[in-house]
Short mmCIF file of C-alpha atoms in Angstrom, two decimals:
data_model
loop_
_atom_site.label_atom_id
_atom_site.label_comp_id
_atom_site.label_asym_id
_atom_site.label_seq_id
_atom_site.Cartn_x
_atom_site.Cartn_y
_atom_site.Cartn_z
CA UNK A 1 17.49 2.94 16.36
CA UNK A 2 18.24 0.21 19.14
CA UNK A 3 19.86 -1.45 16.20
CA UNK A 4 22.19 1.80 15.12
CA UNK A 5 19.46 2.28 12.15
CA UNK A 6 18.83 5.61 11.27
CA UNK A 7 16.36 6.55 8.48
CA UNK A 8 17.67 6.46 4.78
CA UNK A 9 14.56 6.94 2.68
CA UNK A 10 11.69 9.77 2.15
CA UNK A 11 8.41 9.09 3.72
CA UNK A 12 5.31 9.80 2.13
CA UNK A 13 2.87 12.43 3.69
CA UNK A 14 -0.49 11.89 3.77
CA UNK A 15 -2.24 15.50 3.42
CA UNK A 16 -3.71 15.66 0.11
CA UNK A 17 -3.54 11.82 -0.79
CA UNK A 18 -6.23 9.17 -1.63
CA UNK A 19 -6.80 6.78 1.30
CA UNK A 20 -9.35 4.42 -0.20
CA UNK A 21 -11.39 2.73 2.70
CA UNK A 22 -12.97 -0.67 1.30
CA UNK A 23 -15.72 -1.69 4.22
CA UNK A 24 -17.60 1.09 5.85
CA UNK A 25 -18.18 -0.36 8.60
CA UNK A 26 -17.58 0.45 12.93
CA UNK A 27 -13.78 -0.17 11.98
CA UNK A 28 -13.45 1.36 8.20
CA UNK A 29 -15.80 4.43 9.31
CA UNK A 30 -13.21 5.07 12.23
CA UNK A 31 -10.09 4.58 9.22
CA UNK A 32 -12.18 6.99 7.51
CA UNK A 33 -12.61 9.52 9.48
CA UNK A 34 -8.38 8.96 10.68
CA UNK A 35 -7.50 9.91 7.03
CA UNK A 36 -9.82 13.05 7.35
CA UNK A 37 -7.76 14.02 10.29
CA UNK A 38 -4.77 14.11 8.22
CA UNK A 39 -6.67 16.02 5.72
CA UNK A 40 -6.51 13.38 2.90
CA UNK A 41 -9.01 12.78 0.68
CA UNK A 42 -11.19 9.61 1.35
CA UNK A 43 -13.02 7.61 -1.50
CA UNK A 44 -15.31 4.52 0.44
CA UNK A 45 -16.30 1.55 -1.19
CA UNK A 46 -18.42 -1.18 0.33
CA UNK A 47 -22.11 -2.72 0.52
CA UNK A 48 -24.68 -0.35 -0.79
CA UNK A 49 -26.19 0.58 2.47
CA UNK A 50 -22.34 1.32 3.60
CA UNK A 51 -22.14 3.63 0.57
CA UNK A 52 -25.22 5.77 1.42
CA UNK A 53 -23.61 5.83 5.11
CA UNK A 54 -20.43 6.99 4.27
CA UNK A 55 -21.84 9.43 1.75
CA UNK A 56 -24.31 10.76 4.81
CA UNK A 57 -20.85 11.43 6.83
CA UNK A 58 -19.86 13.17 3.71
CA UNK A 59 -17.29 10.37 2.22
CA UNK A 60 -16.78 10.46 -1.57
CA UNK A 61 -18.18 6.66 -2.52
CA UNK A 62 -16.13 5.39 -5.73
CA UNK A 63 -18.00 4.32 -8.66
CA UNK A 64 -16.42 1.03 -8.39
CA UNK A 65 -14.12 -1.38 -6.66
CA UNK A 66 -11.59 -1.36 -9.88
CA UNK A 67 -11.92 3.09 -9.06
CA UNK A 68 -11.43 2.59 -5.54
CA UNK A 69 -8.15 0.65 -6.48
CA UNK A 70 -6.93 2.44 -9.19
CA UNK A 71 -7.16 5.91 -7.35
CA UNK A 72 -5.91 5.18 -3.67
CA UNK A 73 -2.49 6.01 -2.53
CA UNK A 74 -3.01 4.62 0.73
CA UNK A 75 -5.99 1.44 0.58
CA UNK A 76 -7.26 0.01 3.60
CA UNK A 77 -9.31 -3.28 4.15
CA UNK A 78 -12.49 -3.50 6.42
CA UNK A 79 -14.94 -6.04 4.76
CA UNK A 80 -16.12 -8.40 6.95
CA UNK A 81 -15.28 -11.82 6.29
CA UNK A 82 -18.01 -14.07 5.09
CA UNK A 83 -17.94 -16.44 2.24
CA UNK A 84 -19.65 -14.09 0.08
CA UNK A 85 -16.30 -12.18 0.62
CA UNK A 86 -13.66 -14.92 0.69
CA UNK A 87 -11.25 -13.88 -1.98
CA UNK A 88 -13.04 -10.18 -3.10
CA UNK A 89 -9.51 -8.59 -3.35
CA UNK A 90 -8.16 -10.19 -6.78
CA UNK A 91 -5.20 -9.98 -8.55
CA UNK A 92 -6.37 -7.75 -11.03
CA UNK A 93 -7.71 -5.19 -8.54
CA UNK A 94 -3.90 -5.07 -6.71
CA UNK A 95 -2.15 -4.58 -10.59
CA UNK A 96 -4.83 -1.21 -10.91
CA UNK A 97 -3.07 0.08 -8.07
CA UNK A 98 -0.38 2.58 -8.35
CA UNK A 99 3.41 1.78 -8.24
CA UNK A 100 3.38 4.06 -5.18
CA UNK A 101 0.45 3.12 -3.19
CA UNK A 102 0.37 1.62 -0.09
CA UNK A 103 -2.32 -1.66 0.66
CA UNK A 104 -3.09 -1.90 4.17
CA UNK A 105 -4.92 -5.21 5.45
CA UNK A 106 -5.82 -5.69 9.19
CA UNK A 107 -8.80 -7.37 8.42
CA UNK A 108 -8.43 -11.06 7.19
CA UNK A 109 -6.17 -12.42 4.66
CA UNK A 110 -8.81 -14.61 3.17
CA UNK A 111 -9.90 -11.67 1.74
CA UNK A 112 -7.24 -11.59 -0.77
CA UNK A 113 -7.03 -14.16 -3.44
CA UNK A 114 -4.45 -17.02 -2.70
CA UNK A 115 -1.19 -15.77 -3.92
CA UNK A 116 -2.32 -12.60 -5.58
CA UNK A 117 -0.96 -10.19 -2.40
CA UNK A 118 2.47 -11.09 -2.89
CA UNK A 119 2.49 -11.11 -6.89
CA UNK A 120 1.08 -8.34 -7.05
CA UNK A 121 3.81 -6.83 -4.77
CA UNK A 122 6.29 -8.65 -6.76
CA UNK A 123 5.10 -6.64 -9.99
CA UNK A 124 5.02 -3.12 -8.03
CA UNK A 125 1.63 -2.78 -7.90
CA UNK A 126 1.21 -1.71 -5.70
CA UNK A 127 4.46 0.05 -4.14
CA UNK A 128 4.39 -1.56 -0.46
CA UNK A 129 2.11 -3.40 2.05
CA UNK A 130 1.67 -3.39 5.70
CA UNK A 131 -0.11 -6.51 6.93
CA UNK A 132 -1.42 -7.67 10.21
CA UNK A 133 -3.35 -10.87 9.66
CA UNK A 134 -2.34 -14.37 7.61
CA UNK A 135 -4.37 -17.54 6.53
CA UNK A 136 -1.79 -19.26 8.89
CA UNK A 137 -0.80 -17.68 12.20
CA UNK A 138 1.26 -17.59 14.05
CA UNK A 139 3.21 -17.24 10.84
CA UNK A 140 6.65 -18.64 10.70
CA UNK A 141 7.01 -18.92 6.75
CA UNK A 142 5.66 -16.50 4.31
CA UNK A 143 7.13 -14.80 0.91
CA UNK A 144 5.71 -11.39 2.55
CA UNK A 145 8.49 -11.92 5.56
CA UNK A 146 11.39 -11.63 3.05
CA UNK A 147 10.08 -8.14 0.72
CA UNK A 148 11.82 -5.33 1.38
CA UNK A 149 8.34 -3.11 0.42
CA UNK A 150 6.24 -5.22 3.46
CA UNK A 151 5.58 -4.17 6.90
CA UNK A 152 4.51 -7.16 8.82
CA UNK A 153 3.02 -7.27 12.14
CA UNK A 154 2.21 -10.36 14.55
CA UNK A 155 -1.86 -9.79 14.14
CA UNK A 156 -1.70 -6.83 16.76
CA UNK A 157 -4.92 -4.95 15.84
CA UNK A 158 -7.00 -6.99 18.74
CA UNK A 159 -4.50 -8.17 20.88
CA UNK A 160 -4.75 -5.05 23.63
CA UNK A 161 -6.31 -5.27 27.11
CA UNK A 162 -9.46 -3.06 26.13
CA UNK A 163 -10.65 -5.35 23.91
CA UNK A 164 -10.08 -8.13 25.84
CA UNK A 165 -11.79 -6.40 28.97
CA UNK A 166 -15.23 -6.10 26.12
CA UNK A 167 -15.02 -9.96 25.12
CA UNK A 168 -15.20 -11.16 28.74
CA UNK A 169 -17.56 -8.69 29.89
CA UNK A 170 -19.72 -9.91 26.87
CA UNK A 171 -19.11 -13.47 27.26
CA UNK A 172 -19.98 -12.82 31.26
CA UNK A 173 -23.17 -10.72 30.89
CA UNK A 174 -24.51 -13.30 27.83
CA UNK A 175 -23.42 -16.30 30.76
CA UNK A 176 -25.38 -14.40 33.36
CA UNK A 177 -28.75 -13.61 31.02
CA UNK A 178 -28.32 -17.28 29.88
CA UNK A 179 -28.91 -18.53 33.22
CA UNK A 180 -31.81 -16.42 34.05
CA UNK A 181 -33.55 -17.73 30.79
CA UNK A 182 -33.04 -14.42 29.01
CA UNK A 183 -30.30 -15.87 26.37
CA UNK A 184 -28.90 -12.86 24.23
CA UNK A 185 -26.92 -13.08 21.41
CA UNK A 186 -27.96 -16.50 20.09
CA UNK A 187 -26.43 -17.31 16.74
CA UNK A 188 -28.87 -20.91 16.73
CA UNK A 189 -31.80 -20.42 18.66
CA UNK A 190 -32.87 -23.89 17.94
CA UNK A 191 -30.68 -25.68 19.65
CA UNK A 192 -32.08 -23.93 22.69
CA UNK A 193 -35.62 -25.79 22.29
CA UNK A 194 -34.31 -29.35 22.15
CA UNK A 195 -34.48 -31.47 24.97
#
């Protein structure tokens, strides 16, 4: 509006639609239970011991990852980024989506095959994207800045004080038991025997 925009195209309301949540974990659980809220209707997929979570908190599970694609309006990413998962969102699961859907990643774009994010765009399937994270940041040059059916944001999803207030008290309090011999948190304990 600052700009003398004013809208010029329908929205899309979310009571009644498919939000797909792919990861049920602290983050997609939270996504999950958003989409509720707005009284859509949430299909999970995940790890199996996500599934039987999300179906305990009364979450539809889809019957597969090509279902949980081919039946969201509104899919958003939560898998945790390992190389087990490096690259789990292909091509082919993007061109089951509908023309109209919306994919949502704030998780990692390594997730996504190389490419297949902004072909799949490209094609119409799906619709539009809103993205938050890139396999380069800060991102300066990107096919994703120029589509007019892409929302992109400058990785904002961490960057606020709260979560910054967590890491340090973490990083302090792990210092602080370090010191006193009481390590916590240690990723390679062996290290910590060697003279």
């Amino acid at each position: 509006m600052k700009a003398g925009q004013w809208q010029k195209t329908l929205g899309l309301g979310l009571h009644g639609r498919v939000l797909g949540v792919f990861g049920y974990g602290n983050i997609g659980k939270l996504v999950a239970n958003y989409g509720r809220a707005f009284g859509m209707q949430v299909l999970i997929w995940g790890r199996e011991g996500s599934l039987s979570r999300a179906q305990a908190d009364g979450f539809a599970v889809a019957s597969s990852q090509e279902d949980l694609f081919s039946q969201a309006d509104v899919l958003s990413l939560h898998v945790k980024m390992v190389p087990e998962t490096r690259g789990i969102v292909k091509a082919s699961d993007l061109a089951r989506m509908k023309p109209t859907a919306l994919f949502v990643n704030t998780s990692r774009a390594a997730l996504i095959e190389p490419g297949a994010l902004e072909e799949a765009l490209r094609a119409g399937r799906p619709g539009n994207a809103a993205v938050d994270v890139y396999e380069v940041e800060p991102l300066t040059a990107s096919p994703l800045l120029q589509m007019d059916n892409v929302v992109c944001t400058p990785h904002l999803g961490y960057v606020e004080k709260d979560c910054y207030e967590v890491y340090f008290d973490a990083a302090f309090d792990n210092l602080v038991a370090f010191t006193a011999g009481n390590p916590l948190n240690i990723v390679n304990p062996q290290t910590l025997t060697r003279n």
